[in-house]
Coordinates of C-alpha atoms in Angstrom, one line a residue:
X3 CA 42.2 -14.0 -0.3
X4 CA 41.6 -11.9 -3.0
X5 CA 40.5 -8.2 -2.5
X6 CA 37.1 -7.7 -4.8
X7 CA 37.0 -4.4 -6.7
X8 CA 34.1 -1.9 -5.4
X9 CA 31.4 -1.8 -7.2
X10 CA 29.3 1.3 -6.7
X11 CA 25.2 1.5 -7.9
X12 CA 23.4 5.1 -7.9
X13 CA 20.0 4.9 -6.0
X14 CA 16.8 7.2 -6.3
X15 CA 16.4 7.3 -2.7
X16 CA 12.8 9.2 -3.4
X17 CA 11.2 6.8 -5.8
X18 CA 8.3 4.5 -4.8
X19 CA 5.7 4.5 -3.2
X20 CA 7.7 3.6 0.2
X21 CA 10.5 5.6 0.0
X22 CA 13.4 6.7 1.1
X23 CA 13.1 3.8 4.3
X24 CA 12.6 0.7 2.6
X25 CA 15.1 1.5 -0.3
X26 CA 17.7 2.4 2.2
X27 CA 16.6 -1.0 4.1
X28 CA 17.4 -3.0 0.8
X29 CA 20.8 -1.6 0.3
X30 CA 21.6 -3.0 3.3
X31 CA 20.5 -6.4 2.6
X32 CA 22.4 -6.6 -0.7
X33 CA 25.3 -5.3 1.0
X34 CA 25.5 -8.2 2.9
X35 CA 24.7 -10.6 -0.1
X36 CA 27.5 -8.4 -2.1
X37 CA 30.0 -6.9 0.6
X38 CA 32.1 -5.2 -2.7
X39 CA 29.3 -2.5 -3.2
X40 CA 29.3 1.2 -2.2
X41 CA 26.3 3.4 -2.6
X42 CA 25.2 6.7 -3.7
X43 CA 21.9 7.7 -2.7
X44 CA 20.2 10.7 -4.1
X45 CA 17.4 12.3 -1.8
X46 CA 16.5 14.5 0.7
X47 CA 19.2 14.2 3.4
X48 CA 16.7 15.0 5.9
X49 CA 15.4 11.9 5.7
X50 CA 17.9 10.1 3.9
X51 CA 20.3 10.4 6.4
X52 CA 19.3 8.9 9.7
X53 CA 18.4 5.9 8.0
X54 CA 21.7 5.1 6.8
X55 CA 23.2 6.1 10.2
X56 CA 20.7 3.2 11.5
X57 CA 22.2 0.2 9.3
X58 CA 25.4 -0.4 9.9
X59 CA 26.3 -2.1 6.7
X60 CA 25.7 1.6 4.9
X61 CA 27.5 3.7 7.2
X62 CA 31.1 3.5 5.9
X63 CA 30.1 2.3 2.6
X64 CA 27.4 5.3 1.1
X65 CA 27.4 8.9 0.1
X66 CA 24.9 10.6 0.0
X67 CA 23.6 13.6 -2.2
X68 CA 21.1 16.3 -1.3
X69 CA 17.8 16.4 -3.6
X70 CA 15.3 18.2 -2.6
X71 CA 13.2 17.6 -5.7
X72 CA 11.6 14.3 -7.6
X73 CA 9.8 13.0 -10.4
X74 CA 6.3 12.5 -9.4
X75 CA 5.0 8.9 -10.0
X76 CA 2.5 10.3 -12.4
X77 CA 4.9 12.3 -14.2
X78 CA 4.8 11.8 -18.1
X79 CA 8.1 10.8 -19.8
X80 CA 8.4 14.0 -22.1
X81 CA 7.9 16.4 -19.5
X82 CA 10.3 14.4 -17.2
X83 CA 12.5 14.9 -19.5
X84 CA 12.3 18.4 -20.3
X85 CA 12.0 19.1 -16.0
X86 CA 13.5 16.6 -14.5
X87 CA 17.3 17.8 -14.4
X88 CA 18.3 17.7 -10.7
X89 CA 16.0 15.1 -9.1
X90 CA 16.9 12.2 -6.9
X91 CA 15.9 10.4 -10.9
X92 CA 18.1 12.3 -12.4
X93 CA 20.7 12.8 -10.7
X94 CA 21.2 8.5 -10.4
X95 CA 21.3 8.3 -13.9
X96 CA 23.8 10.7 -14.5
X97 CA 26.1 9.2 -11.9
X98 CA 26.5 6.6 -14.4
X99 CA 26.4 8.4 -17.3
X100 CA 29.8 10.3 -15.5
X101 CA 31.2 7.2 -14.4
X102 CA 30.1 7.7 -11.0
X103 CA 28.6 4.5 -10.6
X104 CA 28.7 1.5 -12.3
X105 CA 24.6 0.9 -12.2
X106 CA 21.3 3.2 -11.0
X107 CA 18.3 1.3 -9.3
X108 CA 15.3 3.4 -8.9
X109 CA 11.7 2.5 -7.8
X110 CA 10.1 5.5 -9.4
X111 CA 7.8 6.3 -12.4
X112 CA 8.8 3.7 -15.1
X113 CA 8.1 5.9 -17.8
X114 CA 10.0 8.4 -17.1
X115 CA 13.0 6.8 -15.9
X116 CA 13.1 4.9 -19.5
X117 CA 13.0 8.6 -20.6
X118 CA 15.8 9.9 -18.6
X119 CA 17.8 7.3 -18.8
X120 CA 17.6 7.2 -23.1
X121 CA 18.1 10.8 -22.8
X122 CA 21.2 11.1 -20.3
X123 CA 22.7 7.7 -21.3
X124 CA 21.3 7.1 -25.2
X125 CA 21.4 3.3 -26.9
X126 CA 24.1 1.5 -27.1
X127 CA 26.1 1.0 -30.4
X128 CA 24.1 -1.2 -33.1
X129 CA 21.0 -1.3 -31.1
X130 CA 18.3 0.7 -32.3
X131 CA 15.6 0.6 -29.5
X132 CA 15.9 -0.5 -25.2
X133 CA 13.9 -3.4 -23.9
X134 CA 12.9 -3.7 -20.3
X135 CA 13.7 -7.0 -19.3
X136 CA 12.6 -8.9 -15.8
X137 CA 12.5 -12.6 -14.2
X138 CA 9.1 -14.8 -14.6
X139 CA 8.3 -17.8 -12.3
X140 CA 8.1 -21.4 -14.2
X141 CA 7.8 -25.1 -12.9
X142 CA 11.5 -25.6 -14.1
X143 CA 12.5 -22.4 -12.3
X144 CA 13.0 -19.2 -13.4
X145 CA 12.5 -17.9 -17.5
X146 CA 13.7 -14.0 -18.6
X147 CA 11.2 -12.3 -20.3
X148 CA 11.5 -8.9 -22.7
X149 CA 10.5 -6.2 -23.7
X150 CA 8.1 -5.3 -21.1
X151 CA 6.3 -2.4 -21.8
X152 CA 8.9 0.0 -22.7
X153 CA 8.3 -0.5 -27.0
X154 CA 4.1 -1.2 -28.0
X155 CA 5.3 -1.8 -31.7
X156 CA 8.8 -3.2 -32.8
X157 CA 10.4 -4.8 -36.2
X158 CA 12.1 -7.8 -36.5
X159 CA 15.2 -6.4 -36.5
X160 CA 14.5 -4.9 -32.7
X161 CA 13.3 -8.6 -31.5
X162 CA 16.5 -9.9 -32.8
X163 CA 18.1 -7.4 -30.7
X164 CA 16.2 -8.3 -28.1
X165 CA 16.8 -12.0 -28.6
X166 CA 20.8 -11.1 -28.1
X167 CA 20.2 -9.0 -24.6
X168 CA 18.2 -11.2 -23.0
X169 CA 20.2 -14.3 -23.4
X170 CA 23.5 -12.4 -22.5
X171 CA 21.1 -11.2 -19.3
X172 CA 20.2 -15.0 -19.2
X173 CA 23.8 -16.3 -18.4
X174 CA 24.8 -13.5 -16.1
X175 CA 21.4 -13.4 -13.8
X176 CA 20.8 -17.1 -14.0
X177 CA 23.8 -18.8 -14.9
X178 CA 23.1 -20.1 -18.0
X179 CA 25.8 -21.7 -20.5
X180 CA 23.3 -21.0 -23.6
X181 CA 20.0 -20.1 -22.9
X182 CA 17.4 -21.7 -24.7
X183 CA 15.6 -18.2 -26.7
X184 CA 12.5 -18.3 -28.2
X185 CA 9.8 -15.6 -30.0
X186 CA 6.4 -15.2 -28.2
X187 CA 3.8 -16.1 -31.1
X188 CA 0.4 -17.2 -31.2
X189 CA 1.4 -20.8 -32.7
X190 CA 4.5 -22.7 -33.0
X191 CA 4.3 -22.9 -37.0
X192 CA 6.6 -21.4 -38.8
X193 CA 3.8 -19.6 -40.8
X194 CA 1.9 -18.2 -37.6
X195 CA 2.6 -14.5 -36.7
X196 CA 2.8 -11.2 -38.1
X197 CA 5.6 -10.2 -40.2
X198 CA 8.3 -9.1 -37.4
X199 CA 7.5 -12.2 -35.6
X200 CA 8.6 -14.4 -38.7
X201 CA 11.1 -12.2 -39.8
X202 CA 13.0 -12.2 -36.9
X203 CA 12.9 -15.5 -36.2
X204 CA 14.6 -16.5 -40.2
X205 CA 17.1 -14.2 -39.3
X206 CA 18.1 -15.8 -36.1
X207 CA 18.2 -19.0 -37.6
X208 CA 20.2 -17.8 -40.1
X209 CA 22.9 -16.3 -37.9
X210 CA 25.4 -19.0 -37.5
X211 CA 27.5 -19.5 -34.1
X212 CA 25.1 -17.9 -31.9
X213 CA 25.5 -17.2 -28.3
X214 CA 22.2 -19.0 -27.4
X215 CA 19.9 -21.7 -28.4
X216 CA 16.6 -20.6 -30.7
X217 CA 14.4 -22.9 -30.1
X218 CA 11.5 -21.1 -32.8
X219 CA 8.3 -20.0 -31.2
X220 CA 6.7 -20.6 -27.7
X221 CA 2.9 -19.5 -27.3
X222 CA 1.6 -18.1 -24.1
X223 CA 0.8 -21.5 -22.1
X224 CA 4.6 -22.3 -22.7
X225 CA 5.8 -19.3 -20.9
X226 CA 4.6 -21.1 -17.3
X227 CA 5.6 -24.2 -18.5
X228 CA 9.3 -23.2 -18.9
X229 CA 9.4 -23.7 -22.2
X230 CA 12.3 -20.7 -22.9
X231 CA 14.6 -19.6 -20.9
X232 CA 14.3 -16.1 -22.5
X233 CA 10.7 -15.2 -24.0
X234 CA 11.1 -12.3 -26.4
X235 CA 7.9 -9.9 -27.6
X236 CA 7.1 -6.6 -28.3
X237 CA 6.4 -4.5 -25.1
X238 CA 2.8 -5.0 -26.0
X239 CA 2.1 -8.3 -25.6
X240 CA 5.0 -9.0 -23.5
X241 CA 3.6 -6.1 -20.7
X242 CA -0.1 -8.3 -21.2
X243 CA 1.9 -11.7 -20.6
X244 CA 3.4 -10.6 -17.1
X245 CA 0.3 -9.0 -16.1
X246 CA -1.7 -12.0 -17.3
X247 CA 0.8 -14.0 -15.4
X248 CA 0.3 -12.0 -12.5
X249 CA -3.2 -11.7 -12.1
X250 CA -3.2 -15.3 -12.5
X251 CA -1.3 -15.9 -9.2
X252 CA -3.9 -13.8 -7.5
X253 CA -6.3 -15.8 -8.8
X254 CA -5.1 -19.0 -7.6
X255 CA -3.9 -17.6 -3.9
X256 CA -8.0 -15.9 -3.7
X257 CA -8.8 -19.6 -4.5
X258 CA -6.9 -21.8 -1.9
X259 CA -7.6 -18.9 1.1
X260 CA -11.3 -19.6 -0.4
X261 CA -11.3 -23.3 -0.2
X262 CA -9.7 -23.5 3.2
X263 CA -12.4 -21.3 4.8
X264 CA -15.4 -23.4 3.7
X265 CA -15.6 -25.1 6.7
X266 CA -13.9 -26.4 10.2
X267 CA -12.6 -29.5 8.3
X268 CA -10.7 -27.4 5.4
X269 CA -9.5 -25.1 8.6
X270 CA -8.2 -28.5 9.9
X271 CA -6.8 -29.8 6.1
X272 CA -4.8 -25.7 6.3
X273 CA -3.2 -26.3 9.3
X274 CA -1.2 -29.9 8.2
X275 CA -0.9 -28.0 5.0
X276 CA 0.8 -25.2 5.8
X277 CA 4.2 -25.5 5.3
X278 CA 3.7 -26.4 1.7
X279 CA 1.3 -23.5 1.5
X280 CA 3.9 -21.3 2.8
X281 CA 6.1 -22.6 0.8
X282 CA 4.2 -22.1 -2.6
X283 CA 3.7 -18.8 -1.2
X284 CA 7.4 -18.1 -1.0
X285 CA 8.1 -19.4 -4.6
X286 CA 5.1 -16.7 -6.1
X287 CA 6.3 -14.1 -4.3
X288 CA 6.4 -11.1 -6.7
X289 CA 9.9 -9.5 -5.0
X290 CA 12.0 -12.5 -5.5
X291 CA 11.4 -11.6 -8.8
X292 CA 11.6 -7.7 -8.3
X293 CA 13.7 -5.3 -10.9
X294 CA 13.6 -4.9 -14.6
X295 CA 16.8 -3.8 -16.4
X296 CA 16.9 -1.2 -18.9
X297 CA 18.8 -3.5 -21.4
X298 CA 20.4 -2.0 -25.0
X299 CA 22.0 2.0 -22.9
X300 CA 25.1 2.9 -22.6
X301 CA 25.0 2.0 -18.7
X302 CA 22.8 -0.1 -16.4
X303 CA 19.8 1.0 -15.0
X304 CA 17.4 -1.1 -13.1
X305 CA 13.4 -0.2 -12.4
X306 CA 12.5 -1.8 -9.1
X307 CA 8.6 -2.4 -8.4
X308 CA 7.9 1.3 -6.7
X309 CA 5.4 -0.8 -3.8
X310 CA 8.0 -3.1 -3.3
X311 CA 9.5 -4.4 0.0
X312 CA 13.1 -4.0 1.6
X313 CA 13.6 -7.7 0.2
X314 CA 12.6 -6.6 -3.4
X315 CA 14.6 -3.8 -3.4
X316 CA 17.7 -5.9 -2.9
X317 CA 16.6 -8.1 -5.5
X318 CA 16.7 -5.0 -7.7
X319 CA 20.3 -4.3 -6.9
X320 CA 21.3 -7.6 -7.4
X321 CA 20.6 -7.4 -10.5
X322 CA 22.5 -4.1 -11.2
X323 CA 25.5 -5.8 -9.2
X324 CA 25.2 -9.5 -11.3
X325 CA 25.3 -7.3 -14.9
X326 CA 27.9 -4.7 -13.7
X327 CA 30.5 -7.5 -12.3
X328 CA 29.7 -9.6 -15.8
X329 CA 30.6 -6.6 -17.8
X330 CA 26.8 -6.7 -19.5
X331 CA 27.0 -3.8 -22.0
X332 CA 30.6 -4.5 -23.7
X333 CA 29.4 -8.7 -24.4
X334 CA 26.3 -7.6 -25.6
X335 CA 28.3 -5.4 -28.3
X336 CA 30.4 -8.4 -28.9
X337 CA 27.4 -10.5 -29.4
X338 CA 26.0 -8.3 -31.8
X339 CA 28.7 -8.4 -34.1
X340 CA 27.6 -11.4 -35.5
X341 CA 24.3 -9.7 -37.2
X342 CA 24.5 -6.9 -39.8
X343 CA 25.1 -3.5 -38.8
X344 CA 21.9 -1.8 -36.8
X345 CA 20.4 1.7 -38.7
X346 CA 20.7 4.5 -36.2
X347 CA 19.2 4.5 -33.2
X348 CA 15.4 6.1 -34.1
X349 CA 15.0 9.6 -31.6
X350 CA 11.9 8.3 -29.9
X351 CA 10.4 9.4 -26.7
X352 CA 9.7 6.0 -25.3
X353 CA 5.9 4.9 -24.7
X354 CA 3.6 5.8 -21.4
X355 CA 4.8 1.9 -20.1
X356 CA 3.3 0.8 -17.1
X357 CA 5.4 -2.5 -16.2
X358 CA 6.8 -2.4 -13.2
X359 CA 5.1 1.3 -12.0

């Protein structure tokens, strides 16, 4: 049998709302869904450290370095950016910026990660602008949606870009041959939509050979429906989508716990229904779908949920482990090369995004 290469990830063992124990409690359940990875968690060892000693998966698989500082959830991108050197943040992205580590997860402040991250890692080559890019439930499964909150206003040429990352994040995530692509819009018309909307989309169809299938527009009741694998938007409306999305789940749970309480017979009706209920409950649970990569840097970093559970934690680190072992940022170059040359990358300090916070 073939010995697998190690693969190691950086994690901000401070960020989120429960950390360091239920970050150190996912690295142990990805480590048993990927036995190749090695950790490096950056945090106060005082607490860090006894809760690696307690899973034996970590033990003789992590290192760990002292922090003693951390970016404060409510911490504003530019001044993480100016303050931030040296926290558990920090220091995670810089492992991979040095080759450290092949990917950082952190559960933190989303803005300022983005920030740190553009600032210690910069955009890749022929991509002007990062997209934050995540996993939306549908009744044929799952769809990729982008950006998410990390641009409010984009031109066509950055959707275009965007259309490129998140099908190559399409076929390495989900396993897709060529992933159906399509531009969120507010009709399916090829005159409907604002000027970046339509521009992209001529020059996608006007790109011969390319990696994925555009399929034109999809409006917001398609995104549900599975309707695109990959749904691409500005971080504006795409950050109003997944909340939209979400809120709507709430909605429908509040609903059914409603209807079953209204009276001894509906308590009856919940008991021979509740394996299916438990079931639906499984399928809409927001940490199967938990992580958003920081697609277009020169190195993977992935924002987990920062309330998220041991469970969605690993789902973050799957995803950092799926796009390290499929080589993510050297195909998306090679993708690119079939559009004209990107303008240099614009010196932006990223937007105050609140996906994924």
């Amino acid at each position: 049998m073939a010995t697998m290469s190690p693969l190691t990830v950086a994690i901000d063992a401070m960020g989120g709302d429960h950390a360091p124990d239920v970050l150190i409690g996912g690295a142990a359940i990805a480590r048993e869904r990927y036995p190749q990875l090695r950790f490096v968690f950056f945090g106060d060892a005082a607490k860090v450290e006894p809760l690696i000693k307690a899973q034996p998966l970590l033990i003789d698989c992590s290192e760990l370095v002292h922090t003693a500082t951390q970016i404060s959830p409510d911490e504003k991108p530019s001044v993480a950016m100016r303050r931030g050197k040296g926290t558990s943040m920090w220091l995670a992205c810089e492992a991979v910026r040095d080759g450290k580590a092949q990917a950082a997860v952190s559960a933190g402040n989303t803005g300022a990660l983005m920030a740190v991250a553009m600032l210690l890692l910069r955009t890749s080559p022929a991509i002007n602008r990062p997209a934050i890019a995540s996993f939306l439930p549908t009744v044929r499964g799952e769809s990729v949606m982008l950006d998410l909150g990390a641009n409010v206003g984009c031109d066509e040429r950055n959707l275009v870009e965007f259309a490129f990352m998140g099908a190559a994040f399409a076929r390495l995530s989900l396993g897709l041959a060529k992933p159906r692509v399509a531009l969120l819009n507010i009709g399916t018309e090829d005159l409907k939509g604002n000027e970046a909307v339509r521009g992209a989309a001529q020059i996608l169809r006007e790109t011969p050979d390319l990696p994925f299938e555009f399929t034109g527009f999809v409006e917001g009741n398609g995104i549900a429906q599975g309707e695109a694998d990959v749904i691409v938007s500005d971080g504006f409306a795409g950050n109003i989508a997944l909340k939209t999305q979400e809120g709507t789940a709430r909605l429908v749970s509040a609903y059914l716990a409603a209807t079953f309480r209204r009276s001894i017979w509906s308590r009856l009706a919940y008991l021979l229904a509740r394996p299916a209920l438990q079931a639906l409950r499984e399928r809409l649970d927001p940490n199967r779908y938990n992580g958003g990569a920081l697609l277009g840097l020169n190195g993977l970093v992935v924002k987990s949920h920062g309330g998220t559970n041991a469970v969605g934690f690993a789902a973050a680190i799957a995803i950092a482990a799926d796009l390290a072992l499929g080589n993510f940022t050297t195909k998306i170059l090679d993708d690119l090369k079939r559009i004209a040359p990107a303008t240099a990358p614009e010196a932006v300090v990223p937007a105050e995004v609140t996906v994924q916070s």
